[in-house]
Amino acid sequence: MTPHHSYRRNAGRPGRGRKRLFLTAFALLAAGFGLAPLDATPASAAPNLIANPGLETLDAQGEFPECFEKSGWGDNDYTYTVTDDAHSGARALRVDLTRRADGDRKAMMLENACAPQVTEGHQYDLSLWYKSTSPDVAMTLFRHDKTAGWVFWADLNTLPQSAAYARTEVRTPVIPPNTDQITWGAALYGVGSLTTDDYAMVDATVVPEPPADPCEGKGPECKGQWTVQSAQSPVRAIHSVLLHTGKVLLIAGSGNDRDAFAAGTFKSSVFDPVTGRYTNIPTPSDFFCAGHVQLPDGRVLVVGGNKDYASADGTVGYKGLRTSYVFDPKLNKYLKVNDMLAGHWYPSATALGNGDVLSLGGLGEDAAGTVVNEHFSYAQNKWLPMGEAKQAWSFWGLYPAMILLQDGRLFYSGSHTFGVGLPGTGASVYDYEKGTITDVPGLRKKDERDQSASLLLPPAQDQKVLTAGGGNHTVSPDAHRLVDLIDLKAASPEYVPGPDLPQGRYKDGTFQKGAEGKVYLSAVILPDGKVLETGGALHTYREDPVFGASMYDPATNTFQPGLAADPVPRTYHSSSTLLPDGRVLSVGDNPGDGSFEQRVSIYKPPYFFKGARPKIMSVASQNWAYGSAQRITVDRPVVKASLIRPAAVTHSSDPNQRLVDLPMTVNGSTIDLSLTSNPNLAPPGWYMLSVVDAKGVPSVSKWVRIGPQGQVAAQRVQSYADELAAAPRTPGRAGHGDSGGHGKKGAKAGVELPEGYDGCDHAYGEVSTCVPWKFPAKVPAADRCAWLKAKGYGGLDVRRDRHGLDRNKDGRACGKGDFRKR
């Protein structure tokens, strides 16, 4: 076991214990949930791969079953007993917890030659007999990576309380590359007793092995296929939100159009990807650059927006609204909720495990960066007042990527919009309840992550985050292609380098070269567990689109380059969204000439061209409780099932995007799916349910709603990132967005921002020089230098002359030869 793991198996002595591994929750089997019981016999006649499965042979000391160990973590009182109260034979193993503050105790197979050998690409059915006086019992699964050592692998099922012996069985996910052994067992994480016996593990690989990848050509089965829709979007789609109806809410507000703002013309439209039709929605306020997220009931919370555009001379920036609305898909209507504590333009919006929403960052009503946290209570349908919304008085930037972790903390990945990264390492863990902010190291070029893409990699249970690309024209002329990865289950997590982004082509057909990468790129989780990377540009501020797409595989940490490229440029204000049938919708583009691309593209990934797709024939219930088993039927063998949260994306950012694995118990075409008992892994709401066959082909999704109602087991939260918790950063410290005493109770003032948000073009003069992005309409192009001179600007060096200020092409803007002769 490598020393950085903190999901602990062994904690029999004080402190960290001699081993750490990662534990997770199992979802309940059929008993007690209105489901017919599964066949109690194993699904396969294959040999049992467990050494000492009946616990009959004791170790050399005669004290404990051979090949098993006492393991666990946390603050609790416990005992282990070898008992004659067996399911069969003479011995069983009993664990008792008499006091628990946190953690668990469990019986696991030893991490040595006793651990069963496995074959990559196979699946195994794991079973045991048990009885328990507590509902808080789970099985947990670990794998031996030939490079990294023993690591936590997957959540499995929660075991229902049972006074008599009962049998539980669950199928592993497909054994990933580089794995040669697994170990597993039952864990008790509530006060009570657990007795286990008769462990079994059999190879359940009944489906054919996937064929070798046939992609040697240039067909859609290798590259996928884009189609540009004949009907253009009626709105400038700044924001895309997938509704649980399968339709997509496209929000423009004023659409980055000052004239529309002045006229009070604000727009939204609902797009039906099945019929291709649009329904225009009356829009009460300027939601241009607002935040948004789905609530547990499927409504969409819209956070803030644009109170006013930046002044034409760049001296005053954009201003944020404090108003907020919810969009109701049943009514196709926006409904106002109470105002927030402060204005927010470019705020985050992160769904929490209890259904609430936390919103951070952005610009306030005074055009300064706001340090006020906003907390929306789902139960009360309102924003909480000061005193109830917890404050750290720290500035998080614009559209900070705030990802909910399995213990309820937030991970700021370093992705944001405009300007440099935050002081310190550029990434951090924020404990909202405690008010602590702790730096996380390793993010490369942290000041060049403007509109990079960050996401919680599938499955969410792995707690790994990828951050890709980004730029910052005030620091470097070109976007980069760096990809950084972080495993947040580690005791002291830090970013490590990943594979570079594949490169694409420019509009003239030339290839990217060297370190040239992307800003404004989109990253979309697909139902086969891979991530589509598409769109983007070489430069911030909407210039030099890059035509190219690739596929990232989290299992192998590799990109497949050379996918079909969207023929429409997708740069500033573009977004991509997974649809329920497995296609991907791409909209938007805001070029430097001030126009907006309103063509809509839809991508069919390669799995559309690899034969018939599996089908979900039935779903027993559309409403799922945490910690439960949910029965479905399928038309053919499948190897995995998952839930994907619908997208709510803008400016390359969707911090709520996640895929949650659903371990399976298989009985022919009938499958019981185990849902985690931890709402932080899958915040309540509507999700797309899909299954995947052995060829990697996913089904069309079915919609299900998950929530805490009827939760059948305690929330299962793991311990990790322990070293980070030991050194919290003081909120609002100097250099972290604090000014004017923001650490004081009740303080609400904003912070001064470095230039770099929309309204200034920094391609002239020093990187701090603010030339207006858009000159007043009354100023002819030939008189722009005279207008700047009257404002106190002198001659300026030129990096990119989008305004035509260097008329004589001598590399100096507004020099002697650049003024119009009178």
Short mmCIF file of N, CA, C and O in Angstrom, two decimals, residues 470-533:
data_model
loop_
_atom_site.label_atom_id
_atom_site.label_comp_id
_atom_site.label_asym_id
_atom_site.label_seq_id
_atom_site.Cartn_x
_atom_site.Cartn_y
_atom_site.Cartn_z
N GLY A 470 -6.49 26.14 -21.16
CA GLY A 470 -6.67 27.46 -20.59
C GLY A 470 -5.65 28.45 -21.11
O GLY A 470 -4.70 28.09 -21.79
N GLY A 471 -5.87 29.69 -20.80
CA GLY A 471 -4.96 30.74 -21.25
C GLY A 471 -5.10 31.97 -20.38
O GLY A 471 -5.75 31.96 -19.35
N ASN A 472 -4.48 33.05 -20.82
CA ASN A 472 -4.56 34.35 -20.15
C ASN A 472 -3.72 35.30 -20.97
O ASN A 472 -2.50 35.29 -20.89
N HIS A 473 -4.39 36.12 -21.76
CA HIS A 473 -3.65 36.97 -22.70
C HIS A 473 -2.83 38.05 -21.99
O HIS A 473 -1.95 38.65 -22.57
N THR A 474 -3.11 38.28 -20.69
CA THR A 474 -2.30 39.25 -19.96
C THR A 474 -0.97 38.67 -19.51
O THR A 474 -0.08 39.39 -19.07
N VAL A 475 -0.83 37.35 -19.60
CA VAL A 475 0.39 36.67 -19.16
C VAL A 475 1.13 36.05 -20.33
O VAL A 475 2.36 36.13 -20.43
N SER A 476 0.40 35.40 -21.24
CA SER A 476 1.01 34.69 -22.36
C SER A 476 0.12 34.84 -23.58
O SER A 476 -1.10 34.83 -23.47
N PRO A 477 0.71 34.99 -24.76
CA PRO A 477 -0.12 35.22 -25.95
C PRO A 477 -0.97 34.01 -26.34
O PRO A 477 -2.04 34.17 -26.91
N ASP A 478 -0.50 32.78 -26.07
CA ASP A 478 -1.18 31.58 -26.56
C ASP A 478 -1.72 30.74 -25.41
O ASP A 478 -1.12 30.65 -24.34
N ALA A 479 -2.85 30.09 -25.67
CA ALA A 479 -3.35 29.08 -24.73
C ALA A 479 -2.40 27.89 -24.73
O ALA A 479 -1.71 27.62 -25.71
N HIS A 480 -2.38 27.15 -23.62
CA HIS A 480 -1.49 25.99 -23.51
C HIS A 480 -2.31 24.70 -23.63
O HIS A 480 -3.54 24.72 -23.71
N ARG A 481 -1.62 23.57 -23.60
CA ARG A 481 -2.28 22.27 -23.77
C ARG A 481 -2.05 21.36 -22.57
O ARG A 481 -2.15 20.14 -22.67
N LEU A 482 -1.78 21.97 -21.41
CA LEU A 482 -1.49 21.18 -20.22
C LEU A 482 -2.76 20.53 -19.66
O LEU A 482 -3.82 21.16 -19.61
N VAL A 483 -2.61 19.30 -19.22
CA VAL A 483 -3.67 18.57 -18.52
C VAL A 483 -3.11 18.13 -17.18
O VAL A 483 -2.06 17.48 -17.11
N ASP A 484 -3.79 18.50 -16.10
CA ASP A 484 -3.37 18.12 -14.76
C ASP A 484 -4.47 17.30 -14.09
O ASP A 484 -5.67 17.55 -14.29
N LEU A 485 -4.06 16.32 -13.29
CA LEU A 485 -4.97 15.39 -12.64
C LEU A 485 -4.72 15.38 -11.15
O LEU A 485 -3.58 15.52 -10.70
N ILE A 486 -5.77 15.18 -10.38
CA ILE A 486 -5.61 15.10 -8.93
C ILE A 486 -6.53 14.02 -8.38
O ILE A 486 -7.69 13.90 -8.79
N ASP A 487 -5.98 13.21 -7.47
CA ASP A 487 -6.74 12.18 -6.77
C ASP A 487 -7.05 12.72 -5.38
O ASP A 487 -6.18 12.77 -4.51
N LEU A 488 -8.30 13.11 -5.17
CA LEU A 488 -8.67 13.76 -3.92
C LEU A 488 -8.93 12.77 -2.80
O LEU A 488 -9.26 13.17 -1.68
N LYS A 489 -8.76 11.48 -3.07
CA LYS A 489 -8.83 10.48 -2.00
C LYS A 489 -7.50 10.38 -1.25
O LYS A 489 -7.44 9.77 -0.18
N ALA A 490 -6.46 10.94 -1.78
CA ALA A 490 -5.15 10.83 -1.15
C ALA A 490 -5.13 11.58 0.18
O ALA A 490 -5.92 12.51 0.40
N ALA A 491 -4.23 11.19 1.06
CA ALA A 491 -4.12 11.86 2.35
C ALA A 491 -3.70 13.31 2.17
O ALA A 491 -4.16 14.20 2.87
N SER A 492 -2.81 13.56 1.23
CA SER A 492 -2.34 14.91 0.93
C SER A 492 -2.38 15.09 -0.59
O SER A 492 -1.36 15.02 -1.27
N PRO A 493 -3.57 15.34 -1.15
CA PRO A 493 -3.70 15.34 -2.60
C PRO A 493 -2.95 16.49 -3.26
O PRO A 493 -2.85 17.58 -2.70
N GLU A 494 -2.44 16.23 -4.45
CA GLU A 494 -1.81 17.27 -5.24
C GLU A 494 -1.97 16.93 -6.72
O GLU A 494 -2.07 15.77 -7.10
N TYR A 495 -2.01 17.97 -7.53
CA TYR A 495 -2.09 17.78 -8.97
C TYR A 495 -0.81 17.11 -9.48
O TYR A 495 0.29 17.42 -9.01
N VAL A 496 -0.97 16.24 -10.47
CA VAL A 496 0.17 15.65 -11.18
C VAL A 496 -0.07 15.84 -12.67
O VAL A 496 -1.21 15.91 -13.13
N PRO A 497 1.00 15.93 -13.47
CA PRO A 497 0.82 16.11 -14.91
C PRO A 497 0.13 14.92 -15.56
O PRO A 497 0.40 13.76 -15.23
N GLY A 498 -0.77 15.21 -16.47
CA GLY A 498 -1.40 14.19 -17.30
C GLY A 498 -0.92 14.32 -18.73
O GLY A 498 -0.02 15.11 -19.04
N PRO A 499 -1.51 13.56 -19.65
CA PRO A 499 -1.12 13.67 -21.07
C PRO A 499 -1.58 15.01 -21.64
O PRO A 499 -2.64 15.51 -21.29
N ASP A 500 -0.77 15.60 -22.50
CA ASP A 500 -1.13 16.87 -23.11
C ASP A 500 -2.38 16.73 -23.97
O ASP A 500 -2.67 15.66 -24.53
N LEU A 501 -3.11 17.84 -24.09
CA LEU A 501 -4.25 17.87 -25.00
C LEU A 501 -3.79 17.60 -26.43
O LEU A 501 -2.79 18.18 -26.89
N PRO A 502 -4.50 16.75 -27.18
CA PRO A 502 -4.20 16.62 -28.60
C PRO A 502 -4.44 17.95 -29.32
O PRO A 502 -5.25 18.77 -28.87
N GLN A 503 -3.74 18.16 -30.40
CA GLN A 503 -3.85 19.43 -31.13
C GLN A 503 -4.73 19.29 -32.36
O GLN A 503 -4.93 18.20 -32.89
N GLY A 504 -5.28 20.42 -32.79
CA GLY A 504 -6.16 20.44 -33.94
C GLY A 504 -5.64 21.33 -35.05
O GLY A 504 -4.44 21.60 -35.13
N ARG A 505 -6.56 21.80 -35.88
CA ARG A 505 -6.21 22.65 -37.02
C ARG A 505 -6.81 24.04 -36.83
O ARG A 505 -7.79 24.22 -36.10
N TYR A 506 -6.22 25.01 -37.55
CA TYR A 506 -6.78 26.34 -37.61
C TYR A 506 -7.67 26.47 -38.85
O TYR A 506 -7.76 25.55 -39.67
N LYS A 507 -8.29 27.61 -38.97
CA LYS A 507 -9.25 27.82 -40.04
C LYS A 507 -8.63 27.64 -41.42
O LYS A 507 -9.28 27.18 -42.36
N ASP A 508 -7.34 27.97 -41.55
CA ASP A 508 -6.67 27.84 -42.85
C ASP A 508 -6.16 26.43 -43.13
O ASP A 508 -5.50 26.18 -44.14
N GLY A 509 -6.44 25.49 -42.21
CA GLY A 509 -6.05 24.11 -42.41
C GLY A 509 -4.71 23.73 -41.82
O GLY A 509 -4.35 22.55 -41.81
N THR A 510 -3.94 24.70 -41.33
CA THR A 510 -2.65 24.37 -40.74
C THR A 510 -2.83 23.75 -39.35
O THR A 510 -3.77 24.07 -38.63
N PHE A 511 -1.91 22.86 -38.99
CA PHE A 511 -1.96 22.18 -37.71
C PHE A 511 -1.37 23.04 -36.60
O PHE A 511 -0.46 23.85 -36.84
N GLN A 512 -1.89 22.86 -35.40
CA GLN A 512 -1.22 23.44 -34.24
C GLN A 512 0.15 22.80 -34.08
O GLN A 512 0.38 21.66 -34.49
N LYS A 513 1.03 23.54 -33.42
CA LYS A 513 2.39 23.02 -33.24
C LYS A 513 2.92 23.43 -31.88
O LYS A 513 2.38 24.34 -31.23
N GLY A 514 3.99 22.76 -31.48
CA GLY A 514 4.67 23.11 -30.23
C GLY A 514 3.75 23.02 -29.03
O GLY A 514 3.05 22.04 -28.81
N ALA A 515 3.73 24.09 -28.25
CA ALA A 515 2.94 24.13 -27.02
C ALA A 515 1.56 24.73 -27.22
O ALA A 515 0.83 24.94 -26.25
N GLU A 516 1.18 25.01 -28.47
CA GLU A 516 -0.11 25.64 -28.73
C GLU A 516 -1.25 24.74 -28.28
O GLU A 516 -1.30 23.56 -28.62
N GLY A 517 -2.16 25.30 -27.52
CA GLY A 517 -3.26 24.52 -26.97
C GLY A 517 -4.60 25.18 -27.16
O GLY A 517 -4.88 25.75 -28.20
N LYS A 518 -5.44 25.13 -26.11
CA LYS A 518 -6.82 25.61 -26.24
C LYS A 518 -7.29 26.34 -24.98
O LYS A 518 -6.98 25.96 -23.86
N VAL A 519 -8.06 27.37 -25.22
CA VAL A 519 -8.90 27.99 -24.22
C VAL A 519 -10.34 27.88 -24.76
O VAL A 519 -10.53 27.64 -25.96
N TYR A 520 -11.34 28.02 -23.90
CA TYR A 520 -12.76 27.89 -24.27
C TYR A 520 -13.14 26.46 -24.67
O TYR A 520 -14.18 26.25 -25.30
N LEU A 521 -12.35 25.46 -24.34
CA LEU A 521 -12.70 24.10 -24.73
C LEU A 521 -13.83 23.57 -23.86
O LEU A 521 -14.06 24.02 -22.73
N SER A 522 -14.55 22.58 -24.40
CA SER A 522 -15.62 21.91 -23.67
C SER A 522 -15.19 20.48 -23.36
O SER A 522 -14.50 19.83 -24.16
N ALA A 523 -15.61 19.99 -22.20
CA ALA A 523 -15.36 18.60 -21.80
C ALA A 523 -16.68 18.00 -21.34
O ALA A 523 -17.32 18.52 -20.42
N VAL A 524 -17.08 16.89 -21.97
CA VAL A 524 -18.41 16.31 -21.74
C VAL A 524 -18.26 14.84 -21.37
O VAL A 524 -17.67 14.05 -22.11
N ILE A 525 -18.81 14.45 -20.21
CA ILE A 525 -18.82 13.05 -19.81
C ILE A 525 -19.84 12.30 -20.64
O ILE A 525 -21.00 12.72 -20.77
N LEU A 526 -19.42 11.17 -21.23
CA LEU A 526 -20.29 10.34 -22.05
C LEU A 526 -20.73 9.11 -21.26
O LEU A 526 -20.07 8.70 -20.30
N PRO A 527 -21.83 8.46 -21.66
CA PRO A 527 -22.34 7.33 -20.89
C PRO A 527 -21.45 6.09 -20.92
O PRO A 527 -21.65 5.18 -20.11
N ASP A 528 -20.48 6.03 -21.83
CA ASP A 528 -19.54 4.90 -21.81
C ASP A 528 -18.39 5.13 -20.84
O ASP A 528 -17.48 4.31 -20.74
N GLY A 529 -18.43 6.24 -20.10
CA GLY A 529 -17.41 6.52 -19.10
C GLY A 529 -16.22 7.28 -19.61
O GLY A 529 -15.26 7.52 -18.86
N LYS A 530 -16.23 7.70 -20.88
CA LYS A 530 -15.15 8.50 -21.43
C LYS A 530 -15.57 9.97 -21.47
O LYS A 530 -16.72 10.32 -21.19
N VAL A 531 -14.62 10.83 -21.84
CA VAL A 531 -14.86 12.28 -21.84
C VAL A 531 -14.54 12.84 -23.22
O VAL A 531 -13.42 12.68 -23.72
N LEU A 532 -15.52 13.48 -23.84
CA LEU A 532 -15.32 14.15 -25.12
C LEU A 532 -14.76 15.54 -24.88
O LEU A 532 -15.32 16.33 -24.12
N GLU A 533 -13.64 15.84 -25.53
CA GLU A 533 -13.04 17.18 -25.50
C GLU A 533 -13.21 17.78 -26.88
O GLU A 533 -12.84 17.17 -27.89
#
